mmCIF file of C-alpha atoms in Angstrom:
data_model
loop_
_atom_site.group_PDB
_atom_site.id
_atom_site.type_symbol
_atom_site.label_atom_id
_atom_site.label_comp_id
_atom_site.label_asym_id
_atom_site.label_seq_id
_atom_site.Cartn_x
_atom_site.Cartn_y
_atom_site.Cartn_z
ATOM 1 C CA MET A 30 89.272 122.484 116.169
ATOM 2 C CA SER A 31 88.367 125.944 114.955
ATOM 3 C CA ALA A 32 87.961 126.942 111.313
ATOM 4 C CA GLU A 33 91.093 129.053 111.599
ATOM 5 C CA GLU A 34 93.100 126.090 112.886
ATOM 6 C CA THR A 35 91.785 123.908 110.064
ATOM 7 C CA VAL A 36 92.896 126.412 107.443
ATOM 8 C CA ALA A 37 96.304 126.915 109.098
ATOM 9 C CA ARG A 38 96.990 123.188 109.248
ATOM 10 C CA ALA A 39 95.950 122.659 105.640
ATOM 11 C CA ARG A 40 98.236 125.511 104.584
ATOM 12 C CA ALA A 41 101.116 123.957 106.539
ATOM 13 C CA LEU A 42 100.657 120.662 104.676
ATOM 14 C CA TYR A 43 100.294 122.516 101.370
ATOM 15 C CA ASP A 44 103.615 124.271 101.952
ATOM 16 C CA ALA A 45 105.288 121.025 103.081
ATOM 17 C CA ARG A 46 104.204 119.343 99.834
ATOM 18 C CA ALA A 47 105.488 122.228 97.735
ATOM 19 C CA LYS A 48 108.836 122.579 99.521
ATOM 20 C CA ARG A 49 109.386 118.869 100.262
ATOM 21 C CA VAL A 50 110.076 119.795 103.891
ATOM 22 C CA PRO A 51 108.168 117.806 106.533
ATOM 23 C CA ILE A 52 106.358 119.342 109.477
ATOM 24 C CA ALA A 53 105.784 118.212 113.055
ATOM 25 C CA PRO A 54 102.718 116.047 113.716
ATOM 26 C CA PHE A 55 99.601 118.043 114.517
ATOM 27 C CA THR A 56 98.857 115.496 117.231
ATOM 28 C CA ASP A 57 102.041 116.468 119.085
ATOM 29 C CA ALA A 58 100.503 119.818 119.955
ATOM 30 C CA ASP A 59 96.922 118.550 120.161
ATOM 31 C CA PRO A 60 96.685 114.815 121.000
ATOM 32 C CA ALA A 61 92.879 115.046 121.099
ATOM 33 C CA LEU A 62 92.607 115.493 117.319
ATOM 34 C CA GLY A 63 90.497 112.749 115.759
ATOM 35 C CA MET A 64 89.276 111.433 112.413
ATOM 36 C CA ASP A 65 86.763 114.237 111.842
ATOM 37 C CA ASP A 66 89.467 116.841 112.452
ATOM 38 C CA GLY A 67 91.767 115.084 109.996
ATOM 39 C CA TYR A 68 89.112 115.002 107.296
ATOM 40 C CA ALA A 69 88.323 118.688 107.841
ATOM 41 C CA VAL A 70 91.979 119.548 107.187
ATOM 42 C CA GLN A 71 92.061 117.144 104.226
ATOM 43 C CA ARG A 72 89.076 118.846 102.586
ATOM 44 C CA GLU A 73 90.712 122.260 102.931
ATOM 45 C CA LEU A 74 94.008 120.928 101.547
ATOM 46 C CA VAL A 75 92.208 119.406 98.545
ATOM 47 C CA ARG A 76 90.505 122.753 97.964
ATOM 48 C CA LEU A 77 93.909 124.454 97.812
ATOM 49 C CA LEU A 78 95.332 121.856 95.412
ATOM 50 C CA VAL A 79 92.303 121.949 93.116
ATOM 51 C CA ALA A 80 92.512 125.744 93.064
ATOM 52 C CA ASP A 81 96.034 125.280 91.681
ATOM 53 C CA GLY A 82 94.599 123.323 88.742
ATOM 54 C CA ASP A 83 94.736 119.746 89.999
ATOM 55 C CA ARG A 84 91.670 117.511 90.036
ATOM 56 C CA VAL A 85 90.380 114.467 91.907
ATOM 57 C CA VAL A 86 90.318 111.358 89.668
ATOM 58 C CA GLY A 87 89.529 108.800 92.343
ATOM 59 C CA TYR A 88 90.155 107.750 95.921
ATOM 60 C CA LYS A 89 92.573 105.607 97.885
ATOM 61 C CA ALA A 90 91.766 103.603 100.978
ATOM 62 C CA GLY A 91 94.240 102.976 103.765
ATOM 63 C CA LEU A 92 94.142 100.975 106.991
ATOM 64 C CA THR A 93 92.266 98.200 105.186
ATOM 65 C CA SER A 94 93.958 95.415 107.139
ATOM 66 C CA ALA A 95 93.122 94.372 110.692
ATOM 67 C CA ALA A 96 96.769 94.769 111.723
ATOM 68 C CA MET A 97 96.914 98.412 110.658
ATOM 69 C CA GLN A 98 93.565 99.214 112.263
ATOM 70 C CA ASP A 99 94.825 97.687 115.508
ATOM 71 C CA MET A 100 97.994 99.815 115.285
ATOM 72 C CA PHE A 101 95.963 103.017 115.102
ATOM 73 C CA GLY A 102 93.264 101.852 117.487
ATOM 74 C CA VAL A 103 90.429 102.188 114.967
ATOM 75 C CA GLY A 104 87.870 99.815 113.498
ATOM 76 C CA THR A 105 87.597 101.391 110.085
ATOM 77 C CA PRO A 106 89.811 102.290 107.115
ATOM 78 C CA ASP A 107 90.624 105.848 106.120
ATOM 79 C CA TYR A 108 90.620 107.499 102.703
ATOM 80 C CA GLY A 109 92.140 110.265 100.639
ATOM 81 C CA PRO A 110 91.835 111.561 97.076
ATOM 82 C CA VAL A 111 93.850 110.429 94.076
ATOM 83 C CA LEU A 112 94.950 113.565 92.218
ATOM 84 C CA ALA A 113 95.460 113.661 88.455
ATOM 85 C CA SER A 114 98.953 115.109 88.847
ATOM 86 C CA THR A 115 100.088 112.005 90.766
ATOM 87 C CA VAL A 116 99.036 109.264 88.298
ATOM 88 C CA TYR A 117 101.750 107.424 86.324
ATOM 89 C CA ALA A 118 101.655 104.652 83.733
ATOM 90 C CA ASP A 119 103.224 101.210 83.952
ATOM 91 C CA GLY A 120 106.981 101.458 83.391
ATOM 92 C CA ALA A 121 107.210 105.102 84.447
ATOM 93 C CA THR A 122 110.286 106.578 86.104
ATOM 94 C CA VAL A 123 109.858 108.767 89.181
ATOM 95 C CA SER A 124 112.424 110.704 91.189
ATOM 96 C CA CYS A 125 112.971 110.566 94.927
ATOM 97 C CA ASP A 126 113.260 114.349 94.786
ATOM 98 C CA ALA A 127 109.507 114.493 94.185
ATOM 99 C CA PHE A 128 108.852 113.011 97.643
ATOM 100 C CA ILE A 129 109.962 113.289 101.260
ATOM 101 C CA ALA A 130 110.082 109.732 102.653
ATOM 102 C CA PRO A 131 108.517 107.474 100.020
ATOM 103 C CA LYS A 132 107.552 103.815 100.259
ATOM 104 C CA VAL A 133 105.906 101.572 97.678
ATOM 105 C CA GLU A 134 102.918 99.244 97.959
ATOM 106 C CA ALA A 135 101.201 96.896 95.492
ATOM 107 C CA GLU A 136 97.420 97.146 95.278
ATOM 108 C CA ILE A 137 94.403 96.008 93.307
ATOM 109 C CA VAL A 138 92.809 98.987 91.571
ATOM 110 C CA PHE A 139 89.293 99.362 90.187
ATOM 111 C CA ARG A 140 87.915 101.747 87.613
ATOM 112 C CA LEU A 141 84.208 102.435 88.024
ATOM 113 C CA GLY A 142 81.854 102.072 85.089
ATOM 114 C CA ALA A 143 78.844 103.497 86.913
ATOM 115 C CA PRO A 144 78.338 106.007 89.725
ATOM 116 C CA LEU A 145 77.769 104.974 93.330
ATOM 117 C CA ALA A 146 76.111 107.218 95.882
ATOM 118 C CA GLY A 147 75.896 106.102 99.489
ATOM 119 C CA PRO A 148 74.959 105.597 102.197
ATOM 120 C CA GLY A 149 73.404 102.149 101.872
ATOM 121 C CA VAL A 150 75.574 100.791 99.030
ATOM 122 C CA THR A 151 76.021 97.020 99.305
ATOM 123 C CA VAL A 152 79.042 95.009 98.226
ATOM 124 C CA GLU A 153 77.015 93.508 95.384
ATOM 125 C CA GLN A 154 75.973 96.972 94.200
ATOM 126 C CA ALA A 155 79.606 98.029 94.311
ATOM 127 C CA ARG A 156 80.581 94.925 92.342
ATOM 128 C CA GLY A 157 78.069 95.872 89.666
ATOM 129 C CA ALA A 158 79.544 99.377 89.381
ATOM 130 C CA VAL A 159 83.126 98.177 88.792
ATOM 131 C CA ALA A 160 84.092 98.129 85.112
ATOM 132 C CA GLU A 161 87.792 97.250 85.222
ATOM 133 C CA VAL A 162 90.273 95.547 87.547
ATOM 134 C CA MET A 163 93.942 96.606 87.293
ATOM 135 C CA ALA A 164 97.327 96.035 88.856
ATOM 136 C CA GLY A 165 98.608 99.104 90.650
ATOM 137 C CA LEU A 166 101.423 100.500 92.747
ATOM 138 C CA GLU A 167 101.056 103.278 95.273
ATOM 139 C CA ILE A 168 103.876 105.480 96.497
ATOM 140 C CA VAL A 169 102.958 106.456 100.021
ATOM 141 C CA ASP A 170 104.676 109.532 101.401
ATOM 142 C CA SER A 171 104.389 111.599 104.548
ATOM 143 C CA ARG A 172 104.643 115.326 104.938
ATOM 144 C CA ILE A 173 104.891 114.602 108.682
ATOM 145 C CA GLU A 174 108.396 114.316 110.155
ATOM 146 C CA ASP A 175 109.813 110.774 110.317
ATOM 147 C CA TRP A 176 106.384 109.203 109.690
ATOM 148 C CA ARG A 177 105.462 110.053 113.297
ATOM 149 C CA ILE A 178 101.812 110.034 112.406
ATOM 150 C CA GLY A 179 98.712 109.796 114.486
ATOM 151 C CA LEU A 180 95.425 108.969 112.811
ATOM 152 C CA ALA A 181 94.418 112.621 112.381
ATOM 153 C CA ASP A 182 97.841 113.427 110.901
ATOM 154 C CA THR A 183 97.723 110.801 108.154
ATOM 155 C CA ILE A 184 94.109 111.570 107.264
ATOM 156 C CA ALA A 185 94.848 115.291 106.998
ATOM 157 C CA ASP A 186 97.860 114.470 104.796
ATOM 158 C CA LEU A 187 95.642 112.933 102.072
ATOM 159 C CA ALA A 188 95.929 109.536 103.782
ATOM 160 C CA SER A 189 99.695 109.706 103.126
ATOM 161 C CA ASN A 190 99.189 109.482 99.370
ATOM 162 C CA GLY A 191 102.184 110.350 97.187
ATOM 163 C CA ALA A 192 101.545 108.913 93.708
ATOM 164 C CA VAL A 193 100.068 105.903 91.921
ATOM 165 C CA ALA A 194 101.104 103.844 88.908
ATOM 166 C CA LEU A 195 98.584 101.833 86.915
ATOM 167 C CA ALA A 196 98.918 98.893 84.552
ATOM 168 C CA GLY A 197 96.495 98.743 81.704
ATOM 169 C CA PRO A 198 94.318 97.694 80.155
ATOM 170 C CA GLY A 199 92.912 95.708 83.039
ATOM 171 C CA LEU A 200 90.479 92.828 83.192
ATOM 172 C CA ARG A 201 86.788 93.251 82.639
ATOM 173 C CA ALA A 202 84.928 93.177 85.927
ATOM 174 C CA GLY A 203 83.561 89.721 86.603
ATOM 175 C CA ALA A 204 86.450 87.983 84.857
ATOM 176 C CA CYS A 205 88.114 87.195 88.201
ATOM 177 C CA ASP A 206 87.459 87.100 91.935
ATOM 178 C CA PRO A 207 89.551 89.964 93.391
ATOM 179 C CA ARG A 208 89.756 88.196 96.762
ATOM 180 C CA LEU A 209 91.771 85.371 95.228
ATOM 181 C CA ILE A 210 94.265 87.405 93.200
ATOM 182 C CA GLY A 211 97.752 86.605 94.448
ATOM 183 C CA MET A 212 100.722 88.974 94.122
ATOM 184 C CA VAL A 213 104.521 88.781 94.335
ATOM 185 C CA PHE A 214 106.363 92.067 94.915
ATOM 186 C CA SER A 215 110.053 92.593 94.194
ATOM 187 C CA ARG A 216 112.627 95.371 94.506
ATOM 188 C CA ASN A 217 115.651 95.163 92.220
ATOM 189 C CA GLY A 218 114.879 91.553 91.368
ATOM 190 C CA GLU A 219 114.543 90.374 94.982
ATOM 191 C CA THR A 220 111.186 89.266 96.323
ATOM 192 C CA VAL A 221 110.328 91.456 99.297
ATOM 193 C CA ALA A 222 106.619 90.759 99.839
ATOM 194 C CA THR A 223 103.666 88.648 98.803
ATOM 195 C CA GLY A 224 99.971 89.192 99.231
ATOM 196 C CA ALA A 225 96.445 88.443 98.085
ATOM 197 C CA GLY A 226 93.364 90.504 97.395
ATOM 198 C CA ALA A 227 91.594 89.303 100.531
ATOM 199 C CA ALA A 228 94.064 91.388 102.581
ATOM 200 C CA ALA A 229 91.920 94.433 101.727
ATOM 201 C CA LEU A 230 88.869 94.235 104.017
ATOM 202 C CA GLY A 231 88.476 90.566 103.092
ATOM 203 C CA ASP A 232 87.370 91.582 99.585
ATOM 204 C CA PRO A 233 88.644 94.596 97.609
ATOM 205 C CA VAL A 234 85.102 95.218 96.365
ATOM 206 C CA ALA A 235 84.076 95.789 99.986
ATOM 207 C CA VAL A 236 86.486 98.749 99.950
ATOM 208 C CA VAL A 237 84.476 100.286 97.097
ATOM 209 C CA ALA A 238 81.230 99.876 99.024
ATOM 210 C CA TRP A 239 82.816 101.330 102.171
ATOM 211 C CA LEU A 240 84.118 104.365 100.256
ATOM 212 C CA ALA A 241 80.766 104.973 98.584
ATOM 213 C CA ASN A 242 79.042 104.931 101.953
ATOM 214 C CA VAL A 243 81.438 107.124 103.929
ATOM 215 C CA LEU A 244 81.689 109.651 101.102
ATOM 216 C CA GLY A 245 77.938 109.525 100.647
ATOM 217 C CA GLU A 246 77.474 110.555 104.266
ATOM 218 C CA ARG A 247 79.359 113.731 103.305
ATOM 219 C CA GLY A 248 77.292 114.246 100.155
ATOM 220 C CA VAL A 249 80.088 113.127 97.801
ATOM 221 C CA PRO A 250 79.229 110.453 95.197
ATOM 222 C CA LEU A 251 81.698 108.177 93.445
ATOM 223 C CA LYS A 252 81.634 108.895 89.713
ATOM 224 C CA ALA A 253 81.892 106.665 86.662
ATOM 225 C CA GLY A 254 85.496 106.555 85.462
ATOM 226 C CA GLN A 255 87.023 107.188 88.881
ATOM 227 C CA LEU A 256 89.873 105.054 90.203
ATOM 228 C CA ILE A 257 89.638 103.220 93.517
ATOM 229 C CA MET A 258 92.900 102.146 95.170
ATOM 230 C CA THR A 259 91.796 99.366 97.506
ATOM 231 C CA GLY A 260 94.707 99.244 99.959
ATOM 232 C CA ALA A 261 98.086 97.615 100.333
ATOM 233 C CA LEU A 262 98.424 93.841 100.109
ATOM 234 C CA HIS A 263 101.648 93.879 102.174
ATOM 235 C CA ALA A 264 103.838 96.088 104.344
ATOM 236 C CA ALA A 265 105.160 99.165 102.531
ATOM 237 C CA VAL A 266 108.706 98.926 101.131
ATOM 238 C CA PRO A 267 111.053 101.958 101.339
ATOM 239 C CA MET A 268 111.991 103.536 98.000
ATOM 240 C CA GLY A 269 115.451 104.809 97.058
ATOM 241 C CA PRO A 270 117.298 106.152 94.001
ATOM 242 C CA GLY A 271 117.919 103.544 91.313
ATOM 243 C CA ASP A 272 115.304 101.098 92.606
ATOM 244 C CA THR A 273 113.058 99.129 90.269
ATOM 245 C CA PHE A 274 109.828 97.748 91.698
ATOM 246 C CA VAL A 275 107.818 94.984 90.032
ATOM 247 C CA ALA A 276 104.497 93.589 91.206
ATOM 248 C CA GLU A 277 103.320 90.405 89.496
ATOM 249 C CA PHE A 278 99.623 89.716 89.923
ATOM 250 C CA ASP A 279 97.745 86.545 89.093
ATOM 251 C CA ARG A 280 95.380 87.287 86.178
ATOM 252 C CA LEU A 281 96.227 91.008 86.152
ATOM 253 C CA GLY A 282 99.833 90.683 84.967
ATOM 254 C CA ARG A 283 102.784 92.767 86.091
ATOM 255 C CA ILE A 284 103.455 96.422 86.720
ATOM 256 C CA THR A 285 106.869 98.089 86.920
ATOM 257 C CA LEU A 286 108.036 101.355 88.452
ATOM 258 C CA HIS A 287 111.564 102.763 88.121
ATOM 259 C CA VAL A 288 113.184 105.283 90.454
ATOM 260 C CA ASP A 289 115.627 107.819 89.018
ATOM 261 C CA GLY A 290 118.532 109.378 90.889
ATOM 262 C CA GLY A 291 118.199 112.092 93.482
ATOM 263 C CA ARG A 292 118.817 112.111 97.168
ATOM 264 C CA ASP A 293 118.622 108.886 99.122
ATOM 265 C CA THR A 294 115.824 108.166 101.574
ATOM 266 C CA SER A 295 115.988 106.232 104.782
ATOM 267 C CA ARG A 296 115.172 102.543 104.785
ATOM 268 C CA GLY A 297 114.928 102.379 108.534
ATOM 269 C CA SER A 298 111.873 101.308 110.463
ATOM 270 C CA ALA A 299 108.768 103.464 110.323
ATOM 271 C CA ARG A 300 105.351 103.251 111.826
ATOM 272 C CA GLU A 301 103.550 103.591 108.529
ATOM 273 C CA GLU A 302 103.488 100.195 106.820
ATOM 274 C CA GLY A 303 100.793 98.462 104.857
ATOM 275 C CA ARG A 304 98.558 101.435 104.272
#
């Protein structure tokens, strides 16, 4: 993929985000696009968003379950930035009009207390860098039409990140084993999913080590204070106007997200679940 194509594709995603109008998958026109191509577009898109005044406050991991990696034919997760403009507090209300085709996932979230610079970071080193463990919700969204995403498409599109909501304050690191944290997820009072921390690479802390190492290969360190979204503990649940989502975590407590009015969004089947 040429530099000109990278810039053009990043600009197309930038415009789709601004206008809330999805675009065709890049992999329709070029099925050979791979992970490296997706990350090249992602970096250019982040540059455009940061130039507008946004900033990176952490990272999200996707494809952290074996089932999702099998679906995309890969043996590794993917990642994207968490932008300051997309972070909400527990109990916040969001509007469907801010998204294109949103879905909600419950996740375990870490806040780093010390920097990590890979490659070569071990899980135990990552564990030592974590300062806080929190309950979180991620709104995943796709600027690609009908969630018809290939791997390069979702990576380019900030790993399909839409927004995040965080409960706080969290637990001090070391006060619990993140692998064993159970979770019950409900929409409008009805349980729609359950999960446990081990769904994320077998140990959510392993996600931190993985991120530190893959970013380190690109010369990007993880910084103290940054958020790490460790991946969905269940299949993503479609989001519509008037919905209320609640995730109840063992040890971490509960987190709530309300959805205001606005246009409805489809609750039909989609390829992108459990990011």
